[in-house]
Coordinates of C-alpha atoms in Angstrom, one line a residue:
Chain A
M1 CA -105.2 -58.3 138.4
K2 CA -102.4 -55.8 137.8
V3 CA -104.4 -53.2 139.8
I4 CA -104.7 -55.5 142.8
S5 CA -101.0 -56.4 142.8
L6 CA -100.1 -52.8 142.5
L7 CA -102.5 -51.9 145.3
S8 CA -101.1 -54.5 147.6
S9 CA -97.5 -53.8 146.8
K10 CA -95.3 -52.4 149.6
F11 CA -94.4 -49.3 147.6
F12 CA -98.0 -48.3 147.3
I13 CA -98.9 -49.0 150.9
Y14 CA -96.0 -46.9 152.1
G15 CA -96.7 -44.2 149.6
F16 CA -100.3 -44.1 150.7
L17 CA -99.4 -43.9 154.4
F18 CA -96.8 -41.2 153.7
T19 CA -99.3 -39.0 151.7
L20 CA -101.9 -39.6 154.4
G21 CA -99.4 -38.5 157.0
I22 CA -98.7 -35.2 155.2
L23 CA -102.4 -34.5 154.4
L24 CA -103.5 -35.4 158.0
P25 CA -103.6 -31.7 159.3
F26 CA -105.7 -30.8 156.3
I27 CA -108.1 -33.6 157.0
I28 CA -108.4 -33.2 160.8
R29 CA -108.2 -29.5 161.1
S30 CA -108.3 -29.6 164.9
E31 CA -105.4 -27.7 166.5
Y32 CA -105.3 -29.9 169.5
S33 CA -105.0 -33.1 167.4
I34 CA -102.2 -31.6 165.3
H35 CA -100.4 -30.7 168.5
L36 CA -100.7 -34.3 169.6
L37 CA -99.5 -35.6 166.2
I38 CA -96.4 -33.3 166.4
L39 CA -95.6 -34.8 169.9
C40 CA -96.2 -38.3 168.5
C41 CA -93.7 -37.7 165.6
I42 CA -91.0 -36.4 168.0
W43 CA -91.5 -39.4 170.4
I44 CA -91.5 -41.9 167.5
M45 CA -88.2 -40.5 166.3
M46 CA -86.5 -40.7 169.7
T47 CA -87.9 -44.2 170.3
T48 CA -86.6 -45.4 167.0
G49 CA -83.2 -44.3 168.1
Y50 CA -83.5 -45.9 171.5
N51 CA -84.6 -49.1 169.9
L52 CA -81.4 -49.3 167.9
L53 CA -79.6 -49.1 171.2
Y54 CA -81.5 -51.3 173.6
G55 CA -83.6 -53.4 171.1
Y56 CA -80.7 -54.3 168.9
T57 CA -77.4 -54.1 170.8
G58 CA -78.6 -54.5 174.4
P59 CA -77.4 -51.8 176.7
L60 CA -80.2 -50.5 178.8
S61 CA -80.0 -46.7 179.3
F62 CA -82.1 -44.9 181.8
G63 CA -80.6 -41.5 181.0
Q64 CA -81.7 -40.7 177.5
A65 CA -83.6 -37.7 178.8
A66 CA -80.2 -36.1 179.6
F67 CA -79.6 -36.0 175.8
I68 CA -83.1 -34.6 175.2
A69 CA -82.3 -31.8 177.6
I70 CA -78.8 -31.3 176.2
G71 CA -80.1 -31.0 172.7
A72 CA -82.9 -28.7 173.8
Y73 CA -80.6 -26.4 175.8
T74 CA -77.9 -26.3 173.1
S75 CA -80.3 -25.4 170.4
T76 CA -82.2 -22.9 172.5
L77 CA -79.0 -21.1 173.7
L78 CA -77.5 -21.0 170.3
V79 CA -80.6 -19.6 168.7
L80 CA -81.3 -17.1 171.5
N81 CA -77.7 -15.9 172.1
F82 CA -76.0 -16.2 168.8
S83 CA -79.1 -16.0 166.5
V84 CA -78.2 -19.2 164.8
P85 CA -81.0 -20.3 162.4
W86 CA -83.0 -22.9 164.2
P87 CA -82.4 -25.9 161.9
L88 CA -78.7 -25.4 162.5
G89 CA -79.4 -25.1 166.2
M90 CA -81.3 -28.4 166.2
L91 CA -78.5 -30.1 164.3
S92 CA -75.9 -28.8 166.8
G93 CA -78.1 -29.9 169.6
G94 CA -78.0 -33.4 168.2
V95 CA -74.2 -33.3 167.6
M96 CA -73.6 -32.0 171.1
A97 CA -75.6 -34.9 172.6
A98 CA -73.7 -37.3 170.4
I99 CA -70.3 -36.0 171.5
I100 CA -71.3 -36.2 175.2
A101 CA -72.7 -39.7 174.6
A102 CA -69.3 -40.7 173.2
L103 CA -67.5 -39.3 176.2
I104 CA -69.7 -41.2 178.6
G105 CA -70.0 -44.3 176.5
I106 CA -66.3 -45.0 175.8
P107 CA -65.4 -45.8 179.5
V108 CA -68.7 -47.3 180.5
L109 CA -69.9 -49.4 177.5
R110 CA -66.9 -51.7 178.1
L111 CA -68.7 -53.0 181.2
T112 CA -71.8 -55.2 181.5
G113 CA -75.4 -54.2 181.5
V114 CA -76.1 -53.3 185.1
Y115 CA -73.1 -50.9 185.3
F116 CA -74.4 -49.1 182.3
A117 CA -78.0 -48.8 183.6
F118 CA -76.7 -47.4 187.0
V119 CA -74.3 -44.9 185.3
T120 CA -77.0 -43.6 183.0
I121 CA -79.5 -43.1 185.8
G122 CA -76.7 -41.0 187.4
F123 CA -76.0 -39.2 184.2
G124 CA -79.6 -38.1 183.8
E125 CA -79.8 -36.9 187.4
V126 CA -76.5 -35.0 187.2
T127 CA -77.6 -33.3 183.9
R128 CA -80.9 -32.2 185.5
L129 CA -79.2 -30.8 188.6
T130 CA -76.4 -29.2 186.6
I131 CA -79.0 -27.4 184.5
I132 CA -80.9 -26.3 187.7
N133 CA -77.7 -25.1 189.4
W134 CA -76.0 -23.4 186.4
E135 CA -78.4 -20.5 186.6
S136 CA -76.3 -17.9 184.6
L137 CA -76.4 -20.1 181.5
T138 CA -79.6 -22.1 181.8
G139 CA -82.0 -19.8 183.7
G140 CA -82.0 -22.3 186.6
P141 CA -85.1 -24.2 187.7
Y142 CA -87.5 -21.9 185.9
G143 CA -86.0 -22.7 182.5
I144 CA -86.1 -20.5 179.4
I145 CA -89.3 -19.1 178.1
E146 CA -90.0 -17.6 174.7
V147 CA -87.8 -20.0 172.8
P148 CA -88.0 -19.0 169.1
P149 CA -90.6 -21.2 167.3
M150 CA -89.9 -23.3 164.2
F151 CA -92.8 -21.9 162.1
E152 CA -95.6 -19.7 163.0
S153 CA -98.1 -22.0 161.5
L154 CA -99.0 -25.2 163.3
T155 CA -99.6 -27.1 160.1
L156 CA -96.2 -26.2 158.7
T157 CA -94.6 -27.3 162.0
Y158 CA -96.3 -30.6 161.7
I159 CA -95.3 -31.1 158.1
F160 CA -91.7 -30.3 159.0
V161 CA -91.6 -32.6 162.0
F162 CA -93.3 -35.4 160.0
L163 CA -90.8 -35.1 157.2
V164 CA -87.9 -35.2 159.6
M165 CA -89.4 -38.2 161.3
M166 CA -89.9 -40.0 157.9
F167 CA -86.3 -39.2 156.9
I168 CA -85.0 -40.6 160.1
F169 CA -87.2 -43.6 159.7
L170 CA -85.7 -44.2 156.3
V171 CA -82.2 -43.7 157.5
T172 CA -82.6 -46.1 160.5
H173 CA -84.3 -48.6 158.2
R174 CA -81.2 -48.3 155.9
I175 CA -78.9 -48.7 158.9
V176 CA -80.8 -51.8 160.1
H177 CA -80.5 -53.4 156.7
S178 CA -76.9 -52.4 156.1
R179 CA -73.7 -54.1 157.2
I180 CA -73.9 -52.3 160.5
G181 CA -77.5 -53.3 160.9
R182 CA -76.6 -57.0 160.3
A183 CA -74.0 -56.7 163.0
F184 CA -76.7 -55.2 165.3
V185 CA -79.0 -58.1 164.5
A186 CA -76.2 -60.5 165.1
I187 CA -75.6 -59.0 168.5
R188 CA -79.3 -59.1 169.3
E189 CA -79.6 -62.7 168.4
G190 CA -76.5 -63.8 170.3
K191 CA -73.8 -61.7 171.8
D192 CA -71.2 -64.5 172.2
M193 CA -71.8 -65.8 168.7
A194 CA -71.5 -62.3 167.2
E195 CA -68.2 -61.8 169.1
S196 CA -66.9 -65.1 167.9
I197 CA -67.3 -64.1 164.2
G198 CA -65.4 -61.0 164.8
I199 CA -68.0 -58.3 165.5
N200 CA -66.6 -55.8 167.9
I201 CA -69.6 -55.5 170.3
V202 CA -68.3 -52.5 172.2
N203 CA -67.8 -50.4 169.1
Y204 CA -71.3 -51.3 167.7
R205 CA -72.9 -50.5 171.1
L206 CA -71.1 -47.2 171.2
L207 CA -72.3 -46.5 167.7
A208 CA -75.9 -47.3 168.6
Y209 CA -75.5 -45.2 171.8
I210 CA -74.2 -42.2 169.8
I211 CA -77.0 -42.5 167.2
S212 CA -79.7 -42.7 169.8
A213 CA -78.2 -39.8 171.7
F214 CA -78.1 -37.7 168.5
L215 CA -81.8 -38.5 167.8
C216 CA -82.7 -37.6 171.4
G217 CA -80.9 -34.4 171.1
V218 CA -82.6 -33.4 167.8
G219 CA -85.9 -34.5 169.3
G220 CA -85.4 -32.5 172.4
A221 CA -84.5 -29.4 170.4
M222 CA -87.6 -29.9 168.3
M223 CA -89.7 -30.3 171.4
V224 CA -88.6 -27.0 172.9
H225 CA -88.8 -25.1 169.6
Y226 CA -92.3 -26.4 169.3
L227 CA -93.4 -25.9 172.9
R228 CA -91.4 -22.7 173.2
Y229 CA -90.3 -23.6 176.7
C230 CA -87.1 -25.1 177.8
Y231 CA -87.0 -26.5 181.4
P232 CA -84.7 -28.7 183.5
E233 CA -87.3 -31.4 183.9
L234 CA -86.6 -32.4 180.3
A235 CA -83.8 -34.4 181.8
S236 CA -86.0 -36.1 184.4
I237 CA -86.0 -39.9 184.7
F238 CA -89.7 -39.9 183.7
L239 CA -88.9 -39.0 180.1
S240 CA -86.1 -41.6 180.0
V241 CA -88.5 -44.2 181.3
N242 CA -91.0 -43.3 178.6
L243 CA -88.4 -44.4 176.0
V244 CA -87.7 -47.6 177.8
L245 CA -91.4 -48.3 178.2
Y246 CA -92.3 -47.7 174.6
T247 CA -89.4 -49.9 173.4
I248 CA -90.1 -52.7 175.8
I249 CA -93.8 -52.7 175.2
G250 CA -93.5 -52.3 171.4
G251 CA -91.0 -55.2 171.3
P252 CA -87.3 -54.4 171.5
G253 CA -85.5 -55.3 168.3
T254 CA -88.5 -55.1 166.0
F255 CA -88.4 -52.2 163.7
L256 CA -92.0 -50.9 163.8
G257 CA -93.1 -52.1 167.3
P258 CA -91.5 -49.4 169.4
A259 CA -92.6 -46.7 167.0
V260 CA -96.2 -47.9 167.1
A261 CA -96.0 -48.1 170.9
A262 CA -94.6 -44.5 171.1
F263 CA -97.5 -43.3 168.8
L264 CA -100.2 -45.0 170.9
F265 CA -98.8 -44.1 174.2
T266 CA -98.4 -40.4 173.3
L267 CA -101.9 -40.3 171.9
F268 CA -104.0 -42.3 174.3
P269 CA -103.3 -40.7 177.7
E270 CA -104.0 -37.4 176.1
L271 CA -107.3 -38.5 174.5
F272 CA -108.5 -40.0 177.7
R273 CA -107.9 -37.1 179.9
F274 CA -109.4 -38.6 183.0
I275 CA -106.2 -40.7 183.3
G276 CA -104.4 -37.5 183.9
D277 CA -102.7 -37.8 187.3
Y278 CA -102.7 -41.6 187.2
K279 CA -100.5 -41.7 184.1
P280 CA -97.3 -42.8 185.8
L281 CA -99.3 -45.3 187.8
L282 CA -100.8 -46.7 184.7
F283 CA -97.4 -46.8 183.0
G284 CA -96.0 -48.7 185.9
V285 CA -98.7 -51.3 185.9
I286 CA -98.5 -51.7 182.1
L287 CA -94.7 -52.1 182.3
V288 CA -94.8 -54.8 185.0
V289 CA -97.7 -56.7 183.3
V290 CA -96.1 -56.6 179.9
I291 CA -92.7 -57.7 181.1
I292 CA -94.1 -60.6 183.1
F293 CA -96.6 -61.8 180.5
A294 CA -95.1 -60.8 177.2
P295 CA -91.4 -60.1 177.8
R296 CA -90.6 -59.9 174.1
G297 CA -93.1 -57.0 173.8
L298 CA -96.4 -56.7 171.9
G299 CA -94.7 -56.2 168.5
P300 CA -94.1 -59.9 167.7
I301 CA -97.6 -60.8 168.8
F302 CA -99.1 -58.2 166.5
R303 CA -96.8 -59.2 163.7
S304 CA -97.9 -62.8 163.8
L305 CA -101.6 -61.6 163.8
F306 CA -100.8 -59.3 160.9
S307 CA -99.1 -61.9 158.8
A308 CA -101.9 -64.3 159.5
S309 CA -104.5 -61.9 158.3
I310 CA -102.3 -61.0 155.2
A311 CA -102.1 -64.7 154.4
R312 CA -105.8 -65.0 154.7
I313 CA -106.5 -62.1 152.4
K314 CA -104.1 -63.6 149.9
S315 CA -105.8 -67.0 150.0
M316 CA -109.1 -65.2 149.5
K317 CA -107.7 -63.4 146.5
L318 CA -106.5 -66.7 145.1
A319 CA -109.9 -68.3 145.6
K320 CA -111.5 -65.4 143.8
A321 CA -109.1 -65.6 140.9
K322 CA -109.9 -69.2 140.4
Chain B
M1 CA -62.8 -26.4 213.2
E2 CA -66.4 -26.4 214.3
L3 CA -67.5 -26.5 210.7
L4 CA -65.2 -29.4 210.0
V5 CA -66.4 -31.5 212.9
Q6 CA -70.0 -30.7 212.2
Q7 CA -69.7 -31.7 208.6
L8 CA -67.9 -34.8 209.7
A9 CA -70.9 -35.7 211.9
N10 CA -73.2 -34.9 209.0
G11 CA -71.2 -37.1 206.8
L12 CA -71.3 -40.0 209.3
M13 CA -75.1 -39.5 209.5
T14 CA -75.8 -39.6 205.8
G15 CA -73.0 -42.2 205.3
S16 CA -74.7 -44.6 207.7
I17 CA -78.0 -44.3 205.8
Y18 CA -76.2 -44.7 202.4
V19 CA -74.5 -47.9 203.7
M20 CA -77.7 -49.4 205.0
V21 CA -79.4 -48.8 201.7
A22 CA -76.5 -49.9 199.5
L23 CA -76.0 -53.1 201.4
G24 CA -79.6 -54.0 200.5
I25 CA -78.8 -53.4 196.8
I26 CA -75.8 -55.6 197.0
I27 CA -77.8 -58.4 198.7
T28 CA -80.5 -58.3 196.0
L29 CA -78.0 -58.1 193.2
N30 CA -76.1 -61.1 194.4
V31 CA -78.8 -63.3 195.9
L32 CA -81.7 -62.6 193.5
H33 CA -79.7 -61.5 190.5
V34 CA -81.7 -58.4 190.0
A35 CA -80.9 -54.7 190.3
N36 CA -83.5 -53.4 192.6
L37 CA -84.4 -50.1 191.0
A38 CA -87.4 -49.9 193.3
H39 CA -85.1 -49.7 196.4
G40 CA -85.6 -46.0 196.7
A41 CA -89.3 -46.5 196.9
F42 CA -88.8 -48.8 199.9
V43 CA -86.7 -46.1 201.6
M44 CA -89.5 -43.7 201.0
L45 CA -92.1 -46.2 202.4
G46 CA -90.0 -46.7 205.6
G47 CA -89.6 -43.0 206.0
F48 CA -93.4 -42.4 205.8
V49 CA -94.2 -45.3 208.1
T50 CA -91.8 -44.0 210.7
Y51 CA -93.1 -40.5 210.2
F52 CA -96.8 -41.5 210.7
L53 CA -96.0 -43.7 213.7
M54 CA -94.0 -41.0 215.4
S55 CA -95.9 -37.8 214.5
N56 CA -99.5 -39.1 214.5
H57 CA -99.4 -41.8 217.1
G58 CA -96.5 -40.5 219.3
I59 CA -94.7 -43.9 219.2
N60 CA -91.2 -44.1 220.4
F61 CA -88.4 -43.6 217.8
F62 CA -86.8 -47.1 218.2
V63 CA -90.2 -48.9 218.2
A64 CA -91.2 -47.0 215.1
L65 CA -88.0 -48.0 213.3
I66 CA -88.5 -51.7 214.2
V67 CA -92.1 -51.6 213.1
S68 CA -91.2 -50.0 209.8
F69 CA -88.5 -52.7 209.3
I70 CA -91.2 -55.4 209.7
V71 CA -94.0 -53.7 207.8
V72 CA -91.9 -52.8 204.8
G73 CA -90.1 -56.1 204.9
M74 CA -93.4 -58.0 204.7
F75 CA -94.6 -55.7 201.9
S76 CA -91.4 -56.4 200.0
V77 CA -92.1 -60.1 200.1
V78 CA -95.3 -59.5 198.3
V79 CA -93.4 -57.5 195.6
E80 CA -90.9 -60.3 195.4
K81 CA -93.5 -63.0 194.9
L82 CA -95.6 -60.9 192.4
V83 CA -92.9 -59.4 190.3
V84 CA -89.3 -60.7 190.9
R85 CA -90.2 -64.4 191.1
P86 CA -92.2 -64.6 187.8
C87 CA -89.3 -62.8 186.1
R88 CA -86.9 -65.4 187.4
I89 CA -89.2 -68.3 186.5
K90 CA -89.5 -67.1 183.0
G91 CA -85.7 -66.7 182.8
L92 CA -85.7 -63.0 181.9
S93 CA -82.4 -61.3 181.8
I94 CA -81.3 -59.2 184.8
L95 CA -81.9 -56.0 182.9
V96 CA -85.5 -56.8 181.9
A97 CA -86.3 -57.8 185.5
S98 CA -84.8 -54.6 186.7
V99 CA -87.0 -52.6 184.3
A100 CA -90.0 -54.4 185.8
L101 CA -88.8 -53.1 189.2
V102 CA -88.8 -49.5 187.7
G103 CA -92.5 -50.2 187.1
V104 CA -92.9 -51.2 190.7
A105 CA -91.2 -48.0 191.8
F106 CA -93.6 -46.0 189.7
I107 CA -96.6 -47.8 191.2
I108 CA -95.4 -47.4 194.8
D109 CA -94.5 -43.7 194.3
E110 CA -97.8 -42.9 192.7
L111 CA -99.9 -44.8 195.2
A112 CA -98.1 -43.1 198.0
S113 CA -98.7 -39.7 196.4
L114 CA -102.4 -40.5 196.1
L115 CA -102.6 -41.6 199.7
W116 CA -100.4 -39.1 201.4
G117 CA -100.1 -36.1 199.0
L118 CA -97.1 -34.5 197.7
D119 CA -96.0 -32.4 200.7
P120 CA -92.6 -33.1 202.2
Q121 CA -92.7 -34.6 205.7
L122 CA -90.2 -34.3 208.5
V123 CA -90.3 -35.6 212.1
T124 CA -89.7 -32.7 214.3
V125 CA -86.7 -33.4 216.4
P126 CA -87.4 -36.4 218.6
F127 CA -84.4 -35.8 220.9
G128 CA -84.8 -32.4 222.6
G129 CA -83.3 -29.3 221.2
Q130 CA -80.3 -29.1 223.5
P131 CA -77.1 -29.7 221.7
I132 CA -74.2 -31.6 223.4
V133 CA -71.0 -29.6 223.8
I134 CA -67.8 -31.6 223.3
W135 CA -64.5 -29.6 223.5
G136 CA -66.4 -26.5 222.6
I137 CA -68.1 -28.0 219.6
H138 CA -71.9 -28.1 219.4
L139 CA -73.4 -31.3 218.2
S140 CA -77.1 -32.1 218.3
V141 CA -78.1 -35.4 219.9
L142 CA -79.5 -36.5 216.5
R143 CA -76.1 -36.3 214.9
L144 CA -74.8 -38.9 217.4
V145 CA -77.9 -41.1 217.6
I146 CA -78.3 -41.7 213.8
P147 CA -74.7 -42.9 213.2
F148 CA -75.0 -45.1 216.3
I149 CA -78.2 -46.8 215.0
G150 CA -76.7 -47.1 211.6
I151 CA -73.5 -48.7 212.8
V152 CA -75.5 -51.1 215.1
S153 CA -77.7 -52.2 212.2
I154 CA -74.8 -52.7 209.9
I155 CA -73.0 -54.8 212.5
L156 CA -76.2 -56.8 213.0
L157 CA -76.6 -57.4 209.3
V158 CA -73.0 -58.5 208.9
L159 CA -73.4 -60.9 211.9
F160 CA -76.6 -62.2 210.4
I161 CA -75.0 -62.9 207.0
Y162 CA -71.8 -64.5 208.4
K163 CA -72.8 -66.1 211.6
T164 CA -76.4 -67.5 211.3
K165 CA -77.7 -70.5 209.4
M166 CA -80.0 -68.3 207.3
G167 CA -77.1 -66.0 206.4
R168 CA -75.1 -69.0 205.3
A169 CA -78.1 -70.0 203.1
L170 CA -78.1 -66.6 201.6
R171 CA -74.4 -66.8 200.8
A172 CA -74.8 -70.3 199.4
V173 CA -77.6 -69.2 197.0
A174 CA -75.5 -66.2 196.0
Q175 CA -72.6 -68.4 195.2
E176 CA -74.2 -71.3 193.4
Q177 CA -78.0 -71.9 193.2
E178 CA -78.0 -75.4 192.1
A179 CA -75.5 -76.6 194.6
A180 CA -77.4 -74.8 197.3
S181 CA -80.6 -76.5 196.4
L182 CA -78.8 -79.8 196.3
V183 CA -77.8 -79.5 200.0
G184 CA -81.4 -78.8 200.9
I185 CA -81.7 -75.0 200.9
N186 CA -85.1 -73.8 199.8
I187 CA -84.1 -71.3 197.0
D188 CA -87.4 -69.5 196.8
N189 CA -87.7 -68.9 200.5
T190 CA -84.1 -67.8 200.8
M191 CA -84.6 -65.3 198.0
S192 CA -87.7 -63.9 199.7
L193 CA -85.7 -63.6 202.9
G194 CA -82.9 -61.8 201.1
F195 CA -85.3 -59.4 199.5
A196 CA -87.2 -58.8 202.7
I197 CA -84.0 -58.1 204.7
S198 CA -82.6 -55.7 202.1
C199 CA -85.9 -53.8 201.8
G200 CA -86.4 -53.8 205.6
L201 CA -83.0 -52.3 206.0
A202 CA -83.8 -49.7 203.4
A203 CA -86.9 -48.9 205.4
V204 CA -84.9 -48.3 208.6
G205 CA -82.6 -46.1 206.4
G206 CA -85.7 -44.1 205.4
G207 CA -86.8 -43.9 209.0
L208 CA -83.5 -42.3 209.9
L209 CA -83.6 -40.1 206.9
V210 CA -87.0 -38.6 207.8
Q211 CA -85.4 -37.4 211.1
M212 CA -82.9 -35.3 209.2
I213 CA -84.4 -34.0 206.0
P214 CA -88.0 -33.7 204.8
I215 CA -88.9 -36.6 202.6
Y216 CA -91.5 -36.7 199.8
T217 CA -93.1 -39.5 197.9
H218 CA -90.8 -39.3 194.9
I219 CA -87.6 -39.1 196.9
G220 CA -86.8 -42.7 195.9
L221 CA -85.8 -42.0 192.4
A222 CA -83.6 -39.1 193.4
L223 CA -81.9 -41.1 196.1
I224 CA -81.3 -44.3 194.2
F225 CA -78.7 -42.7 191.9
K226 CA -76.4 -41.9 194.9
I227 CA -76.8 -45.4 196.2
F228 CA -75.9 -47.0 192.8
A229 CA -72.9 -44.7 192.7
I230 CA -71.8 -46.1 196.0
V231 CA -72.5 -49.7 194.9
I232 CA -70.5 -49.3 191.7
I233 CA -67.5 -47.6 193.5
G234 CA -67.4 -50.2 196.2
G235 CA -67.6 -53.1 193.7
L236 CA -70.9 -54.7 192.9
T237 CA -70.3 -57.7 195.1
S238 CA -68.5 -56.4 198.0
L239 CA -70.0 -55.8 201.5
P240 CA -66.9 -54.1 203.0
G241 CA -66.5 -52.1 199.8
A242 CA -70.0 -50.7 200.1
I243 CA -69.5 -50.0 203.8
A244 CA -66.2 -48.1 203.2
T245 CA -67.5 -46.3 200.1
G246 CA -70.8 -45.3 201.8
Y247 CA -69.0 -43.6 204.7
L248 CA -66.3 -42.1 202.4
L249 CA -68.8 -40.6 200.0
G250 CA -71.1 -39.5 202.8
I251 CA -68.3 -37.6 204.5
G252 CA -67.0 -36.4 201.1
E253 CA -70.5 -35.1 200.2
A254 CA -70.8 -33.3 203.5
M255 CA -67.4 -31.7 203.0
V256 CA -68.3 -30.7 199.4
S257 CA -71.5 -29.1 200.5
G258 CA -69.9 -27.5 203.5
Y259 CA -66.9 -25.9 201.7
I260 CA -67.9 -25.7 198.0
G261 CA -71.7 -25.6 197.8
T262 CA -74.6 -27.9 198.1
G263 CA -75.2 -27.7 194.3
Y264 CA -72.1 -29.8 193.7
R265 CA -73.1 -32.8 195.8
E266 CA -74.5 -34.9 193.0
L267 CA -71.7 -33.9 190.6
F268 CA -69.3 -35.1 193.2
F269 CA -71.0 -38.5 193.3
F270 CA -71.1 -38.8 189.5
A271 CA -67.4 -37.7 189.1
A272 CA -66.3 -40.2 191.7
M273 CA -68.3 -42.9 189.9
M274 CA -66.9 -42.1 186.5
L275 CA -63.4 -41.9 187.8
I276 CA -63.6 -45.3 189.4
L277 CA -65.1 -46.8 186.2
V278 CA -62.2 -45.5 184.2
I279 CA -59.4 -46.4 186.6
R280 CA -60.7 -49.5 188.3
P281 CA -63.9 -50.8 186.8
S282 CA -64.3 -53.6 189.3
G283 CA -64.7 -51.1 192.1
L284 CA -62.6 -50.3 195.2
L285 CA -62.9 -53.7 196.8
G286 CA -64.5 -55.5 193.9
R287 CA -64.0 -59.2 194.3
P288 CA -66.4 -62.0 194.6
L289 CA -67.8 -61.7 198.1
L290 CA -70.7 -63.1 200.1
R291 CA -68.7 -66.3 199.9

């Protein structure tokens, strides 16, 4: 009995998943699969941040890709021009993104949702065009090639990215279950009610915006150090919409849903290569269909299925014990 | 002096198009309570319809514009019934419904790219090459025709909204849905009408745009940002605000690209938008309008 209860304890399950995650490159051994897993980890990280913003506190940003690009270029330029070690470069990419998010967020987050959505679209576009036009610094439309890599070995890169993702997962989990997180949940459940009990919505939204910008910046920096290519299209609205899509399909405001959606959506279009050119079309169709038929996302649906099956297993165990 | 006047004419041209598109955004925002993020896709569609009618079938410019107004308007009713209305019936928030429209924009853009390819298209000057000379300043006929058409359509739209029965219905629905349905206005049909008018107008804007610059199937997403900047600066609910801002920013943009450099155009829009949001968040003429 003790073995079973240990096996089904949360601690064991998470530990198992964690070990599996680390050992995955040694099990799969296919370079292409590891490449996909690295991209998955980066997108999961950024989506988790975005979920804090949109899923919990509500402002819809269409410009997160701007932070991806800002983080990417900051880190690349620091590492290339000032030979800063790349972990520090990544961190400063994230910090830079966070600072700019604060500058944009302070005036704009006071306003209601549509304003914010419009401004962030503009912010993403302006960032992209600034990068294209500021050729002396950013290399213009062709971008910067030969960005220094994180590690020479793919496996090592994967393990690093995975560990960072896990760390960020833990931190955001702590945030969600802390005092701040309770405020986030209160805002998610009812804005007016939260305000009436003294939660300053604007400040919490700003905080979530800064956190998500930081994570996008770090993720963008990771992406360019991994792909070794830094280009203006990192700030394009398509990347921003990816984040919106993953969050909305996974279920905004659920902790795991958006991460799972990010994982699946990064993996599947690559596995089924024939989708190729139709990817944005497919994303558009999925987005419209999910919003109309399951506006709370697929996360809650899976969660109820999951808890139902857990309950069933438990009842089976009980029956056996008797 | 010549540069100044020419840039002024350019500003009036793009300004007219901006205003036509921005007015559509304001109508959808106030009547249907949704931010139409697919509006740029309708501009693109209008541009391509006009392009094909004129270049491939040699149809007259004005006829082509009217046809694209009707075709795109009818198509937009389909979008309204399939996407916007279900969102409204389920009571989704304005933001979620707007994200659904991003999906629509992706679908339209991608289908258009599959059908027509990725090459930019431009109608080769419909009005002879001979410029008109006024006080020693050369102006092409196009630079006079486009603002004229723009201003005429804006006046027609304003007359429609304020002087006709259907326009009154639109205003009533924008103001108070329940009261409007109590006095016998069919809310669903009025909303479809509002959406069709705004998208049709966007299509005419696209038809004018394709005379000036080459358009490509993904132009919508690039264009929509400028339009939103105009809508925010003018005040989200204000028709006169959008008209004034559209022309102001159109001319400002032409001046910036004429005297500073074309790379700074978007920055100019963004800076103007942020400035207004800091100084006067309700916009230049932001007050409840359409009333």
